[in-house]
Amino acid sequence: RGAMTVGESAKLLHKDASEVIKKLITMGVMATINQELDIETVLLLAAEFGVEVEVKIAVEDDRFETVEEVDDEADLKSRPPVVTIMGHVDHGKTTLLDAIRSSNVSSGEAGGITQHIGAYQVENNGKKITFLDTPGHEAFTAMRARGSQITDIAIIVVAADDGVMPQTVEAINHAKAAELPIIVAVNKIDKPGSDPDKVKQELTEYGLVPEEWGGDTIFVNVSAKQKMGLEELLEMILLVAEMNEYKANPDKRARAAVIEAELDKGRGPVARVLVQHGTLRVGDAFVAGNCFGRIRAMVNDKGRRVKEAGPSTPIEITGLTEVPQAGDPFMVFEDERKARSIAEKRSITQRQSEMGSNVRVTLDDLFQHI
Ligand code: GDP
Ligand code: MG
């Protein structure tokens, strides 16, 4: 469904419907008064008429479904949970991520361990979990600022020898603001003098009360360094995932989020993305931020080339025209021409707003709320 009809756009732009229809014809769009137009077209119309428009789209607003089909409940399939590890500096986030990954790497994939992809998947009892490593929290912050949610579950790591610290509180606040289920991993329990119960006590002040004290927060004692408690942590993640039934439609054009991107000397621009819904395939035409391209190759977190990637899969892609930014939404379009024209419109509107033009809303703004 479109953003608004031709008649509604005419009203918005203070023009006669007939003028709008004529203008649309010059833009190559044949439309009747009741026909629905997508947001891009409405924005282009406004620009053509030199009218300043302001479009506000709420995060929960589904108007951007103009570029994709609305899912039928029956088309939704279970997908792996996407987990982010947060917490105070030096409390063991990186060590924990590495420990989970290395204890899950089978000997045949030993080479994969060196592959840095910004995210990885592990399997526990045949069920997958995607861990998001947010380097410098850059992508994470950018995505949060854009109101897009790519994480399902937050693991808050608290070192048992240090207790609740400022960034612990920050992490809790972020997770709560995003309404994410929280699992507390009390880390470094191998350290002499560590006191997991003291951490539990401190966290009750922030509304995180363990089940044995009558609350509903899951706590797991771990030692990332000694690889203790990891199995239980994975089980708890799968338990939370089971309760929440994370789903996505794999049978549509893919949408993903850029986790990191860089210019590789040999391969050109490379982006690591997390597929959110649909299935990404080699050959797909896409827009990522202001860049577009066609997927040349995809490499998974084990360092293997793959031809397709479904929901919750982290994947590295090549075939971009430029380097997108961490947090940029990534969308597949029906063909490269469409992708190119959207990318171009977006860079034009971005340039205009950088130049202080009157066009206050850019397509980029719109995409940010997808
Ligand atoms: P981050 O800043 O949260 O990513 O923390 P790191 O993973 O870099 O860990 C900070 C320091 O704590 C490193 O020296 C780790 O070796 C150490 N560390 C992490 N986990 C444990 C643990 O379970 N036990 C002990 N004793 N040390 C740990
Ligand atoms: Mg770290």
XYZ file of C-alpha atoms and ligand atoms in Angstrom:
399
model
C 0.000 0.000 0.000
C 1.193 3.512 -0.736
C 1.897 6.504 1.444
C -1.027 8.553 0.186
C -3.282 8.923 -2.814
C -2.820 11.375 -5.660
C -5.747 13.369 -4.260
C -4.203 13.509 -0.794
C -0.831 14.578 -2.184
C -2.533 17.348 -4.139
C -4.081 18.606 -0.915
C -0.759 18.417 0.899
C 0.979 20.328 -1.856
C -1.864 22.855 -2.250
C -2.318 21.967 -5.907
C -5.208 20.789 -8.015
C -5.356 17.074 -8.554
C -5.195 17.673 -12.291
C -1.923 19.592 -11.905
C -0.493 16.749 -9.852
C -1.595 14.185 -12.418
C 0.043 16.234 -15.191
C 3.242 16.544 -13.204
C 3.234 12.822 -12.564
C 2.993 12.193 -16.297
C 6.118 14.285 -16.857
C 7.761 12.058 -14.242
C 6.675 8.999 -16.147
C 3.947 8.010 -13.685
C 0.448 7.423 -15.027
C -1.966 7.799 -12.135
C -5.588 8.460 -11.343
C -6.815 10.567 -8.430
C -7.395 7.606 -6.121
C -4.163 5.902 -6.923
C -1.731 5.487 -4.070
C 1.760 6.887 -4.390
C 4.781 5.773 -2.472
C 6.746 8.114 -0.270
C 9.567 8.584 -2.742
C 7.143 9.714 -5.397
C 5.393 12.084 -3.009
C 8.760 13.567 -2.029
C 9.782 13.916 -5.657
C 6.468 15.587 -6.455
C 6.989 18.038 -3.609
C 10.468 18.795 -4.900
C 9.101 19.276 -8.437
C 6.573 21.802 -7.149
C 9.153 23.398 -4.868
C 6.960 22.786 -1.860
C 8.510 22.154 1.497
C 7.162 19.034 3.057
C 7.775 17.410 6.338
C 6.988 13.787 6.730
C 7.211 12.150 10.090
C 7.139 8.438 10.302
C 6.894 6.673 13.585
C 9.013 3.612 14.130
C 5.928 1.468 14.462
C 4.380 2.989 11.379
C 4.189 0.451 8.607
C 3.858 2.935 5.780
C 7.208 1.906 4.475
C 5.729 -1.420 3.645
C 5.314 0.309 0.299
C 8.605 -1.237 -0.690
C 7.780 -4.677 0.531
C 4.862 -6.966 1.084
C 3.189 -7.270 4.470
C 3.787 -10.646 6.032
C 1.061 -13.181 6.499
C 1.322 -14.908 9.873
C 1.564 -18.176 7.948
C 4.694 -17.001 6.131
C 6.630 -16.370 9.321
C 9.192 -18.984 10.255
C 11.208 -19.401 13.396
C 14.639 -17.722 13.269
C 17.661 -17.784 15.587
C 17.740 -15.192 18.373
C 20.195 -12.313 17.965
C 22.097 -11.700 21.170
C 24.240 -8.727 22.178
C 26.685 -8.772 25.054
C 26.875 -5.530 26.987
C 28.461 -4.375 30.201
C 31.171 -2.338 31.856
C 34.622 -2.143 30.291
C 36.945 -4.976 31.346
C 34.136 -7.052 32.797
C 34.848 -9.693 30.151
C 32.557 -9.113 27.143
C 35.194 -9.903 24.536
C 36.554 -12.849 26.483
C 33.042 -14.257 26.833
C 32.279 -13.863 23.122
C 35.564 -15.535 22.220
C 35.028 -18.328 24.743
C 31.551 -19.120 23.425
C 32.778 -19.059 19.874
C 35.877 -21.157 20.394
C 34.095 -23.803 22.434
C 31.559 -24.087 19.640
C 33.978 -24.371 16.743
C 34.270 -27.930 15.535
C 37.718 -29.081 14.499
C 36.783 -28.936 10.823
C 36.144 -25.227 11.062
C 39.216 -24.292 13.030
C 40.155 -21.806 10.337
C 36.926 -19.960 10.907
C 38.000 -18.784 14.289
C 40.275 -16.163 12.779
C 37.443 -14.831 10.653
C 36.242 -11.578 12.093
C 32.796 -10.760 10.897
C 31.319 -8.583 13.631
C 28.874 -11.311 14.433
C 28.842 -15.070 14.534
C 26.506 -17.970 14.960
C 26.842 -20.940 17.275
C 24.783 -24.068 17.510
C 23.595 -25.653 20.719
C 21.609 -28.900 20.583
C 20.821 -28.214 16.946
C 19.548 -24.696 17.646
C 21.343 -21.634 16.370
C 22.142 -18.453 18.257
C 23.560 -15.323 16.624
C 25.961 -13.258 18.703
C 26.567 -9.703 17.768
C 29.962 -8.343 18.544
C 29.585 -4.595 18.439
C 33.073 -3.247 17.962
C 33.328 0.084 19.664
C 29.548 -0.092 19.893
C 29.581 2.092 16.810
C 27.072 0.158 14.771
C 24.944 -0.458 17.787
C 24.757 3.205 18.716
C 24.057 4.206 15.130
C 21.299 1.666 14.811
C 19.767 2.642 18.094
C 19.843 6.284 17.057
C 17.974 5.269 13.950
C 15.396 3.502 16.006
C 16.103 0.193 14.426
C 16.305 -2.865 16.506
C 18.486 -5.732 15.507
C 18.999 -7.392 18.864
C 16.524 -9.718 20.541
C 18.245 -10.469 23.832
C 20.746 -8.527 25.939
C 23.352 -10.294 28.017
C 24.619 -7.975 30.716
C 28.057 -9.032 31.870
C 29.026 -8.045 35.396
C 32.389 -8.993 36.862
C 31.855 -10.606 40.238
C 34.980 -8.983 41.660
C 33.957 -5.488 40.606
C 30.169 -5.391 40.804
C 27.757 -2.939 39.214
C 29.613 -0.057 37.537
C 28.455 2.993 35.506
C 28.455 1.213 32.140
C 26.581 -1.685 33.705
C 23.790 0.721 34.570
C 24.001 2.250 31.103
C 23.688 -1.187 29.533
C 20.678 -2.019 31.696
C 19.034 1.250 30.712
C 19.658 0.618 27.021
C 18.289 -2.890 27.227
C 15.233 -1.708 29.111
C 14.619 1.173 26.725
C 14.733 -1.290 23.849
C 12.462 -3.641 25.832
C 14.903 -6.475 25.429
C 14.824 -9.507 27.677
C 17.901 -9.400 29.898
C 20.098 -12.276 31.003
C 22.743 -11.405 33.570
C 26.061 -13.200 33.218
C 27.976 -12.848 36.462
C 31.531 -13.272 35.202
C 34.961 -13.947 36.694
C 33.595 -16.290 39.341
C 36.967 -18.077 39.195
C 38.619 -15.078 40.824
C 39.369 -15.338 44.498
C 37.258 -12.827 46.366
C 34.552 -12.742 43.716
C 31.084 -12.494 45.178
C 28.242 -13.393 42.769
C 25.591 -12.874 45.450
C 26.752 -9.331 46.025
C 26.236 -8.641 42.304
C 22.713 -10.068 42.539
C 22.027 -7.900 45.550
C 23.285 -4.780 43.771
C 21.238 -5.496 40.666
C 17.969 -5.732 42.574
C 18.232 -1.953 42.864
C 17.859 -1.796 39.103
C 14.860 -4.072 39.015
C 16.813 -7.183 38.075
C 15.748 -9.733 40.667
C 16.807 -13.376 40.348
C 14.176 -16.063 40.205
C 15.238 -17.597 43.517
C 14.505 -14.267 45.174
C 11.063 -14.048 43.662
C 11.997 -12.068 40.553
C 12.070 -13.060 36.921
C 15.590 -12.218 35.788
C 17.800 -15.070 34.692
C 21.271 -15.015 36.256
C 24.070 -17.320 35.162
C 27.420 -17.535 36.921
C 30.249 -17.854 34.417
C 33.959 -17.672 34.024
C 34.760 -16.616 30.491
C 38.411 -17.283 31.161
C 37.933 -20.810 32.535
C 35.039 -21.508 30.137
C 32.715 -22.298 33.025
C 28.951 -21.903 32.830
C 28.903 -21.325 29.076
C 26.641 -24.279 28.348
C 24.105 -23.038 30.885
C 24.263 -19.547 29.421
C 23.495 -20.902 25.937
C 20.623 -22.957 27.329
C 19.150 -19.907 29.023
C 19.394 -17.932 25.785
C 17.525 -20.681 23.960
C 14.937 -20.775 26.726
C 14.281 -17.045 26.364
C 14.190 -17.460 22.578
C 11.666 -20.260 22.879
C 9.417 -18.145 25.065
C 9.549 -15.224 22.650
C 9.212 -17.211 19.404
C 11.351 -14.987 17.192
C 10.123 -15.202 13.623
C 10.718 -13.732 10.207
C 9.582 -14.351 6.673
C 12.500 -15.893 4.768
C 10.625 -15.861 1.461
C 10.831 -12.239 0.478
C 13.389 -9.690 -0.622
C 15.989 -9.359 2.088
C 16.415 -6.554 4.530
C 19.567 -6.406 6.615
C 21.551 -4.062 8.835
C 25.133 -3.082 8.165
C 27.224 -4.057 11.174
C 30.580 -2.901 9.859
C 32.043 -1.932 6.534
C 35.458 -1.124 5.177
C 37.484 -0.747 2.027
C 39.448 -3.901 1.348
C 42.518 -3.490 -0.836
C 41.815 -6.512 -2.961
C 38.047 -6.840 -2.844
C 36.930 -3.229 -2.739
C 34.141 -2.152 -0.364
C 33.180 -4.962 2.004
C 30.200 -4.907 4.349
C 29.264 -7.236 7.162
C 25.536 -7.355 7.500
C 22.961 -9.134 9.602
C 19.959 -10.389 7.660
C 16.745 -9.357 9.396
C 14.179 -10.885 7.121
C 13.972 -12.405 3.695
C 16.805 -14.323 2.096
C 19.861 -12.597 0.716
C 21.328 -14.130 -2.428
C 24.370 -13.696 -4.605
C 23.288 -11.499 -7.520
C 20.734 -9.486 -5.509
C 20.566 -5.744 -6.219
C 20.567 -3.628 -3.077
C 20.751 -0.210 -1.482
C 22.808 0.341 1.685
C 22.735 3.908 2.909
C 23.654 5.964 -0.129
C 25.394 3.113 -1.915
C 23.977 0.467 -4.101
C 25.315 -2.591 -5.771
C 24.790 -6.166 -6.678
C 26.028 -8.937 -4.414
C 29.115 -10.446 -5.951
C 30.034 -12.862 -3.198
C 28.956 -13.772 0.314
C 31.168 -15.269 3.000
C 29.746 -16.635 6.242
C 31.188 -16.386 9.751
C 33.093 -19.627 9.220
C 34.943 -18.105 6.286
C 33.012 -20.139 3.704
C 31.470 -18.821 0.536
C 27.718 -19.227 0.464
C 25.036 -18.458 -2.112
C 22.257 -17.412 0.249
C 21.638 -16.274 3.808
C 18.355 -16.272 5.711
C 17.053 -14.323 8.737
C 19.448 -13.767 11.684
C 22.453 -14.790 9.578
C 25.554 -12.625 9.763
C 27.255 -12.451 6.398
C 30.058 -10.594 4.658
C 29.289 -9.243 1.220
C 31.185 -7.707 -1.663
C 29.829 -5.917 -4.704
C 29.181 -2.460 -3.243
C 29.903 0.754 -5.110
C 31.071 2.515 -1.940
C 31.604 1.829 1.744
C 28.322 2.160 3.662
C 28.183 3.181 7.315
C 27.722 0.954 10.299
C 24.051 0.964 11.137
C 22.911 1.682 7.600
C 19.797 -0.198 6.561
C 20.405 -2.562 3.702
C 17.581 -3.465 1.357
C 17.229 -5.625 -1.686
C 15.315 -4.225 -4.657
C 13.841 -5.911 -7.661
C 16.606 -4.749 -9.969
C 19.794 -2.762 -10.036
C 18.202 0.179 -11.836
C 15.727 0.687 -9.020
C 18.479 0.265 -6.427
C 20.659 2.781 -8.208
C 17.883 5.342 -8.544
C 16.990 5.065 -4.859
C 20.628 5.360 -3.814
C 21.025 8.388 -6.047
C 17.889 10.061 -4.736
C 19.098 9.446 -1.242
C 22.477 11.008 -1.824
C 20.859 13.978 -3.530
C 18.436 14.561 -0.682
C 21.284 14.133 1.763
C 23.401 16.682 -0.088
C 20.461 19.058 -0.176
C 19.965 18.843 3.528
C 23.691 19.280 4.086
C 23.500 22.413 1.986
C 20.715 23.668 4.219
C 17.994 23.314 1.630
C 14.354 23.415 2.570
C 13.821 19.751 2.021
C 13.820 18.750 5.607
C 13.027 15.134 5.194
C 15.298 12.941 3.194
C 14.732 9.465 1.991
C 17.530 8.532 4.313
C 15.434 9.744 7.232
C 12.614 7.608 6.014
C 14.748 4.561 5.655
C 16.110 5.066 9.136
C 12.774 4.127 10.570
C 12.368 0.882 8.781
P 35.696 -6.250 27.985
O 36.288 -4.894 28.077
O 34.387 -6.316 28.719
O 35.612 -6.773 26.581
O 36.652 -7.216 28.831
P 37.721 -8.256 28.298
O 37.087 -9.460 27.727
O 38.715 -7.547 27.462
O 38.375 -8.702 29.673
C 39.075 -7.800 30.513
C 40.078 -8.551 31.347
O 39.406 -9.467 32.215
C 41.039 -9.407 30.509
O 42.317 -9.333 31.078
C 40.473 -10.809 30.648
O 41.471 -11.799 30.519
C 39.899 -10.783 32.040
N 38.793 -11.746 32.200
C 37.706 -11.842 31.410
N 36.900 -12.833 31.851
C 37.508 -13.354 32.936
C 37.167 -14.424 33.835
O 36.148 -15.106 33.724
N 38.029 -14.653 34.862
C 39.181 -13.935 35.034
N 39.935 -14.251 36.049
N 39.510 -12.941 34.204
C 38.705 -12.654 33.158
Mg 36.058 -5.816 24.790
